CSV table of C-alpha atoms in Angstrom, one decimal:
chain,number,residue,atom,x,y,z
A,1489,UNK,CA,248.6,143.5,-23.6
A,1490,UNK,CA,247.8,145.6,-26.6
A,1491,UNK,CA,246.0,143.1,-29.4
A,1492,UNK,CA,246.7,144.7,-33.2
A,1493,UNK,CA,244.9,143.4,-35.7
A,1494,UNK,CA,245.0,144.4,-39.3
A,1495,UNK,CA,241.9,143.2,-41.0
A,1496,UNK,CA,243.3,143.9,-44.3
A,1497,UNK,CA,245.7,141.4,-43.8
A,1498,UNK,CA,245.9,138.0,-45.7
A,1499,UNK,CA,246.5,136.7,-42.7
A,1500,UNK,CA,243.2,135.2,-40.7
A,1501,UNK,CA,242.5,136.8,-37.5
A,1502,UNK,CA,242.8,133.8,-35.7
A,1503,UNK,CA,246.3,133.3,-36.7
A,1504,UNK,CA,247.4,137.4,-36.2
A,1505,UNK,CA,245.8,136.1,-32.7
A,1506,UNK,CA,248.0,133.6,-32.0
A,1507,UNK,CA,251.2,135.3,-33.3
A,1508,UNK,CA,250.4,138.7,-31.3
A,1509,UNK,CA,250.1,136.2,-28.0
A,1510,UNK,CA,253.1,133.9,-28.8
A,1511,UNK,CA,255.5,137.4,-29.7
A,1512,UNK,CA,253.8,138.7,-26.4
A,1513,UNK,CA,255.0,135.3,-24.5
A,1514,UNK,CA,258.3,135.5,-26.5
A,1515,UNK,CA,259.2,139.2,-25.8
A,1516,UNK,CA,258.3,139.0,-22.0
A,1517,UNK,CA,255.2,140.7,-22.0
A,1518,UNK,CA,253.0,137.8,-21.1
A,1519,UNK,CA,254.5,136.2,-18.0
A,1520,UNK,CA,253.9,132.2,-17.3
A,1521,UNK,CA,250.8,132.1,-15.3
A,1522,UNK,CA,249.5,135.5,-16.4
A,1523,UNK,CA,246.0,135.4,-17.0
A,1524,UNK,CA,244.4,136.0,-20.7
A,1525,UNK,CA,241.0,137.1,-21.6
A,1526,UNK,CA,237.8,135.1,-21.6
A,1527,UNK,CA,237.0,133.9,-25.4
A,1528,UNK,CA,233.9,136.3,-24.9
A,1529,UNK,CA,236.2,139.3,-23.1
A,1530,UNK,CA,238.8,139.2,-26.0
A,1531,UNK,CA,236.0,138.6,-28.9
A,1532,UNK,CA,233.9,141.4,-27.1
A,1533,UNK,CA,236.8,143.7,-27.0
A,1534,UNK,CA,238.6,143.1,-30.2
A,1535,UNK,CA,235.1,143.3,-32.2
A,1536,UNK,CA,235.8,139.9,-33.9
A,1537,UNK,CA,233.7,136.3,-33.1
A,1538,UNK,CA,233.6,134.0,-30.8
A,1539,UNK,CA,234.9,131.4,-32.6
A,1540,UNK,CA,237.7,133.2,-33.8
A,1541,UNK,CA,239.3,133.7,-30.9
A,1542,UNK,CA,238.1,129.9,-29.9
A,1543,UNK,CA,240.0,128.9,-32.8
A,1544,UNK,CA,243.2,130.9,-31.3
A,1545,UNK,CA,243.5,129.7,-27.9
A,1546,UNK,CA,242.3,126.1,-29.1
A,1547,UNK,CA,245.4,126.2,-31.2
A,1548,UNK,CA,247.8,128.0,-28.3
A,1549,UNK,CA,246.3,125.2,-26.3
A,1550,UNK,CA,247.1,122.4,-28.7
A,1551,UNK,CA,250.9,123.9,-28.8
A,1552,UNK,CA,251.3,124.2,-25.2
A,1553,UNK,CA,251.6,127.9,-24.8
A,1554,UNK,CA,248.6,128.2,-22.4
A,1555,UNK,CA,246.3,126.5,-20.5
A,1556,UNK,CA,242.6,126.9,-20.2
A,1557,UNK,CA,241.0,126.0,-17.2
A,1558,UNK,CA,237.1,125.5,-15.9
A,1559,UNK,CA,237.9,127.8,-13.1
A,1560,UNK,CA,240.7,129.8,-13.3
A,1561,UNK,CA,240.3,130.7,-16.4
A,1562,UNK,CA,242.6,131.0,-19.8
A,1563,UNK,CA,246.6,131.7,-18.6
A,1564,UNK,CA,249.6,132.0,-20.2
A,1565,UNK,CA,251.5,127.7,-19.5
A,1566,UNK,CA,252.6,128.5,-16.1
A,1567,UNK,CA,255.2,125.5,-16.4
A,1568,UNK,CA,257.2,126.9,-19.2
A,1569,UNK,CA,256.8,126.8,-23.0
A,1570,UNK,CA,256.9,123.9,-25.2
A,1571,UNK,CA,260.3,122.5,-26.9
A,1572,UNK,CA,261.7,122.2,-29.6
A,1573,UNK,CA,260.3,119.3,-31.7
A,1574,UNK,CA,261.3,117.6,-34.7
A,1575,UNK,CA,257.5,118.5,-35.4
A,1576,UNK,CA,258.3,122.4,-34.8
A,1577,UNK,CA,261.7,122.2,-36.9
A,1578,UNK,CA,259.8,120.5,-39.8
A,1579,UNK,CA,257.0,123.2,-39.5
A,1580,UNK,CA,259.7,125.9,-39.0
A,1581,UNK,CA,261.3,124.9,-42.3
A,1582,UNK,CA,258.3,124.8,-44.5
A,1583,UNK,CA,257.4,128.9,-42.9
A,1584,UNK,CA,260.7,129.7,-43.7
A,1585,UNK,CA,261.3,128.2,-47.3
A,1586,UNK,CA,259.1,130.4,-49.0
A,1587,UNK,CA,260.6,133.6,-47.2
A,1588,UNK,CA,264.0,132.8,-48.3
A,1589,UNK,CA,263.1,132.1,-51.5
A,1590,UNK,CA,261.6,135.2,-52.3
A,1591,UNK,CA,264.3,137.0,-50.4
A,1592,UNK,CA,267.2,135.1,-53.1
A,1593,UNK,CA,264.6,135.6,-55.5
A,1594,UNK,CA,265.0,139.5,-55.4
A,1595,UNK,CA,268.7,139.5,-55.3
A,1596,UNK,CA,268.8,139.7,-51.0
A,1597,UNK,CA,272.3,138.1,-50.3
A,1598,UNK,CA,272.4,135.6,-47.2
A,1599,UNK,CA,274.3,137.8,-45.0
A,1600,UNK,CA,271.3,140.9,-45.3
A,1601,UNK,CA,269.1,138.2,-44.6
A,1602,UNK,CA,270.5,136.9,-42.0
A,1603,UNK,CA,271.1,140.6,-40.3
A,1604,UNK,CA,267.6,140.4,-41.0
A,1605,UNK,CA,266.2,137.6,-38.9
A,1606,UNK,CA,268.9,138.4,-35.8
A,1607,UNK,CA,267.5,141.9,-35.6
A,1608,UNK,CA,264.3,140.9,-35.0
A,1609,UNK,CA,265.4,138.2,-33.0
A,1610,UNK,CA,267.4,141.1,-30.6
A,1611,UNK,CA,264.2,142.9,-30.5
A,1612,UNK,CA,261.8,140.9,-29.4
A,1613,UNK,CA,264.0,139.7,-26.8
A,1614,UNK,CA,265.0,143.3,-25.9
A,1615,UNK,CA,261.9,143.7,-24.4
A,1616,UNK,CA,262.0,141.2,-21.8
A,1617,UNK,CA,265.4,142.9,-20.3
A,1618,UNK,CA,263.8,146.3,-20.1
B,1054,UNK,CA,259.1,121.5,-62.9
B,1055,UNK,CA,257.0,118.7,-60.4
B,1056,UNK,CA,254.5,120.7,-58.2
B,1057,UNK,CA,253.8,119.2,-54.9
B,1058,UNK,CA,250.8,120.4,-53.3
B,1059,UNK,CA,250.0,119.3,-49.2
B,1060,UNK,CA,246.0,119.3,-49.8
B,1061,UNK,CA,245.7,118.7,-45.6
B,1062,UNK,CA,248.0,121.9,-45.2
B,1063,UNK,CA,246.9,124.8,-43.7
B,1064,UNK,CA,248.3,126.6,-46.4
B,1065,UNK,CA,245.7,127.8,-49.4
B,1066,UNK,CA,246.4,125.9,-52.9
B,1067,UNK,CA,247.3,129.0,-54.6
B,1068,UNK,CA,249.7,130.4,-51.8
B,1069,UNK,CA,251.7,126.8,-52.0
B,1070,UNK,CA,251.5,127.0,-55.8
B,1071,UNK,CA,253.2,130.9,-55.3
B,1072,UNK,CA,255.5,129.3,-53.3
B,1073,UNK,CA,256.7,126.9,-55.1
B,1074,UNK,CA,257.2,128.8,-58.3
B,1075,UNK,CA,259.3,131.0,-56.6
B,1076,UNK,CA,261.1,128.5,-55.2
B,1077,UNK,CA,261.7,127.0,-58.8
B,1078,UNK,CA,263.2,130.7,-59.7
B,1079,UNK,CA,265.2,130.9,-56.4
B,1080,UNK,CA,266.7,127.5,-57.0
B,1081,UNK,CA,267.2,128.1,-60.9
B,1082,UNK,CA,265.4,125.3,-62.0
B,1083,UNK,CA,262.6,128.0,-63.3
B,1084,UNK,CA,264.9,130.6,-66.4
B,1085,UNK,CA,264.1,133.9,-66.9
B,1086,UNK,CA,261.8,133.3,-69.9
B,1087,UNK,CA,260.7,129.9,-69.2
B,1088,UNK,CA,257.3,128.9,-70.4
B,1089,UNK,CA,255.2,127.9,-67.7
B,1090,UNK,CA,251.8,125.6,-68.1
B,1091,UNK,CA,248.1,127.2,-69.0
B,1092,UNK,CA,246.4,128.4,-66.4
B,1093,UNK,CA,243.9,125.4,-67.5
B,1094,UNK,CA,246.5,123.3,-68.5
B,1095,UNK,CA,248.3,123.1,-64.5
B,1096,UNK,CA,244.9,123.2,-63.1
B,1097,UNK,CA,243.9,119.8,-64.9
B,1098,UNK,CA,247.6,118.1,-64.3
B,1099,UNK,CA,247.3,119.6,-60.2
B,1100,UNK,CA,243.6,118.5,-60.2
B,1101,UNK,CA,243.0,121.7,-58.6
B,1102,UNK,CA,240.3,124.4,-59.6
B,1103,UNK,CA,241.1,126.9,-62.5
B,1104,UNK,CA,240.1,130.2,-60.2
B,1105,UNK,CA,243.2,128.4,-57.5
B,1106,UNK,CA,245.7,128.7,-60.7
B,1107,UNK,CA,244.4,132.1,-61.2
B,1108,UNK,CA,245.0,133.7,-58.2
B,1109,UNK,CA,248.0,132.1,-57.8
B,1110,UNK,CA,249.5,133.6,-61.3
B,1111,UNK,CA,247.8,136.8,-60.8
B,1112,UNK,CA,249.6,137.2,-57.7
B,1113,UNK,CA,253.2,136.1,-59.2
B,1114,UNK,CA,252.3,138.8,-62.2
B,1115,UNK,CA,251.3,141.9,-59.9
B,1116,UNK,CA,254.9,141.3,-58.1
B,1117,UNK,CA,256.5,140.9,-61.1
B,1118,UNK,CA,257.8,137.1,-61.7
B,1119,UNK,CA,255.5,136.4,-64.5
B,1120,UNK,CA,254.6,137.7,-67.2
B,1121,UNK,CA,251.3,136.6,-69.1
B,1122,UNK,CA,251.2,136.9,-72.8
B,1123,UNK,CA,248.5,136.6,-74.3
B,1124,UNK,CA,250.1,134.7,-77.8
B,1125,UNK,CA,253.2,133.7,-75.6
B,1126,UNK,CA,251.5,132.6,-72.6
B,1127,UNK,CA,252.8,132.4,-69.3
B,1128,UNK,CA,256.5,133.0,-68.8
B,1129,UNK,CA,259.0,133.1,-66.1
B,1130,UNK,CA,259.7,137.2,-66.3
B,1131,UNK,CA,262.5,137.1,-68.6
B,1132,UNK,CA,264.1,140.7,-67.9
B,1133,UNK,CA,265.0,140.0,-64.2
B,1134,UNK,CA,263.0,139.4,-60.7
B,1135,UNK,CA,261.7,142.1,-58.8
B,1136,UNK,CA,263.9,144.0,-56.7
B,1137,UNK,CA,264.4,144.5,-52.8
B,1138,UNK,CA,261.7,147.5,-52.4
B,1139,UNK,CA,260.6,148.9,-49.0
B,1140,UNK,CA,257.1,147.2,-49.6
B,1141,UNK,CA,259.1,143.8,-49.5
B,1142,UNK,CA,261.4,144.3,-46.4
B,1143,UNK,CA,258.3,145.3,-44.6
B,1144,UNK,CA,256.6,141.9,-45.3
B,1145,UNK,CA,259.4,140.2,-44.9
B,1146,UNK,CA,259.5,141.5,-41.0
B,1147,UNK,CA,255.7,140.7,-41.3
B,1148,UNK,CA,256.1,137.1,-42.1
B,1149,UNK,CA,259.8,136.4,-40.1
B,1150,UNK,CA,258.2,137.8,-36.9
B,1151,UNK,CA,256.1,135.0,-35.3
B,1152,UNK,CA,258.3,132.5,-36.8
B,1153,UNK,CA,261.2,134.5,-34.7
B,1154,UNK,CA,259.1,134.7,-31.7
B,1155,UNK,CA,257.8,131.0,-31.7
B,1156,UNK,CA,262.0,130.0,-32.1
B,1157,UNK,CA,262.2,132.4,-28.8
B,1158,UNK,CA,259.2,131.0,-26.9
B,1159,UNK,CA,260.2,127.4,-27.3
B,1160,UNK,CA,264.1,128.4,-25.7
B,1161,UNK,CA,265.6,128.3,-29.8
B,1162,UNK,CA,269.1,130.2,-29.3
B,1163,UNK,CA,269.9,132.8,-32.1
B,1164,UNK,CA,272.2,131.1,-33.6
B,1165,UNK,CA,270.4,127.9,-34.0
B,1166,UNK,CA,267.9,129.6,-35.6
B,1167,UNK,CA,270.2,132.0,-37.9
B,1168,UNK,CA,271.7,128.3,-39.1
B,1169,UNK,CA,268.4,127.4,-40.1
B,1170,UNK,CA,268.1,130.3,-42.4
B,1171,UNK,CA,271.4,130.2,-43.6
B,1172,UNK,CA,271.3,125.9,-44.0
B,1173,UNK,CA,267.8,126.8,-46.3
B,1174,UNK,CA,269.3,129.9,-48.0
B,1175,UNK,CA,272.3,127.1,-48.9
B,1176,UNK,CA,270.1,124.2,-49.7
B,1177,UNK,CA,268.0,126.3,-52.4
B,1178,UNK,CA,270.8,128.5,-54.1
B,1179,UNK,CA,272.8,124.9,-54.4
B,1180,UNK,CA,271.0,123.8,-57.1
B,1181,UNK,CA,271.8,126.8,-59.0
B,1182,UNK,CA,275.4,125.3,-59.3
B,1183,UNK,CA,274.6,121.9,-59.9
């Protein structure tokens, strides 16, 4: 898996880490089980610091989306991905809230919006059935 | 307009503060033209630092929500909000992309989640009417 990161961004690298991984999971491209770098691999090879990507997979860890084991290593949660929470539908909301705002904000109606968030929906899951 | 700030949040001061303005446009409850508080005015009632307020209304100013006068002081821009540019839309995919792929990861059907953004594109346009 291809890691982008855009150090420009206002977004901290350790959270462009843990979106790239969790849209990798999500579109197919990460396979329960599948291994992940080492902390020191990915840091080494992305040219950020170790406790960068720490923070990442601590977090993906936290969530449920992988596992990190003594011996075999970081890999994607080989017993499926988490659920859905009242915890993830309250955090869900407050991501969202914002982006609609500024979407009704600058005249967007609901429907382009909402053609919006089901294309990228369709293309992230494309992936998985190519 | 009450601000509500989540200090243990993840989220910077100023980027809740952004947020929450624009909400208060979204929603109506912020006018075109509306005064809006000192920059060390909503600093002292927030009990947050003046350079948090300052980024915060700098950043609503460069995308054109406020405008910053310096007789008039800080207004709610009174000739219209900012349009749908190409800039925004690609943000927009920016910021609706892991929230889309962490809904797909956790088994979130497309039409749950389109409800949720339709339910909070509702909720805040509501109050418009009221």
């Amino acid at each position: 898996m291809i890691i982008e990161l855009d150090m420009q961004s206002d977004v901290p690298i350790y959270t462009q880490l843990v979106h790239q991984i969790i849209e990798g999971i999500a579109s197919g491209r990460l396979k329960p089980g599948e291994p992940l770098p080492s902390v020191r691999n990915l840091a080494s090879d992305i040219g950020v610091n170790l406790h960068t990507v720490n923070k990442a997979y601590t977090l993906l860890k936290q969530d449920g989306y992988i596992q990190v084991h003594r011996q075999k290593g970081v890999v994607v949660h080989p017993e499926g991905m988490p659920p859905v929470t009242e915890d993830f539908l309250n955090k869900q909301l407050e991501e969202l809230r914002p982006i609609v705002a500024e979407a009704i904000c600058r005249g967007m109606t609901k429907d382009d919006l909402l053609k919006t968030v089901e294309h990228i929906y369709l293309k992230i899951t494309q992936t998985r059935k190519e």
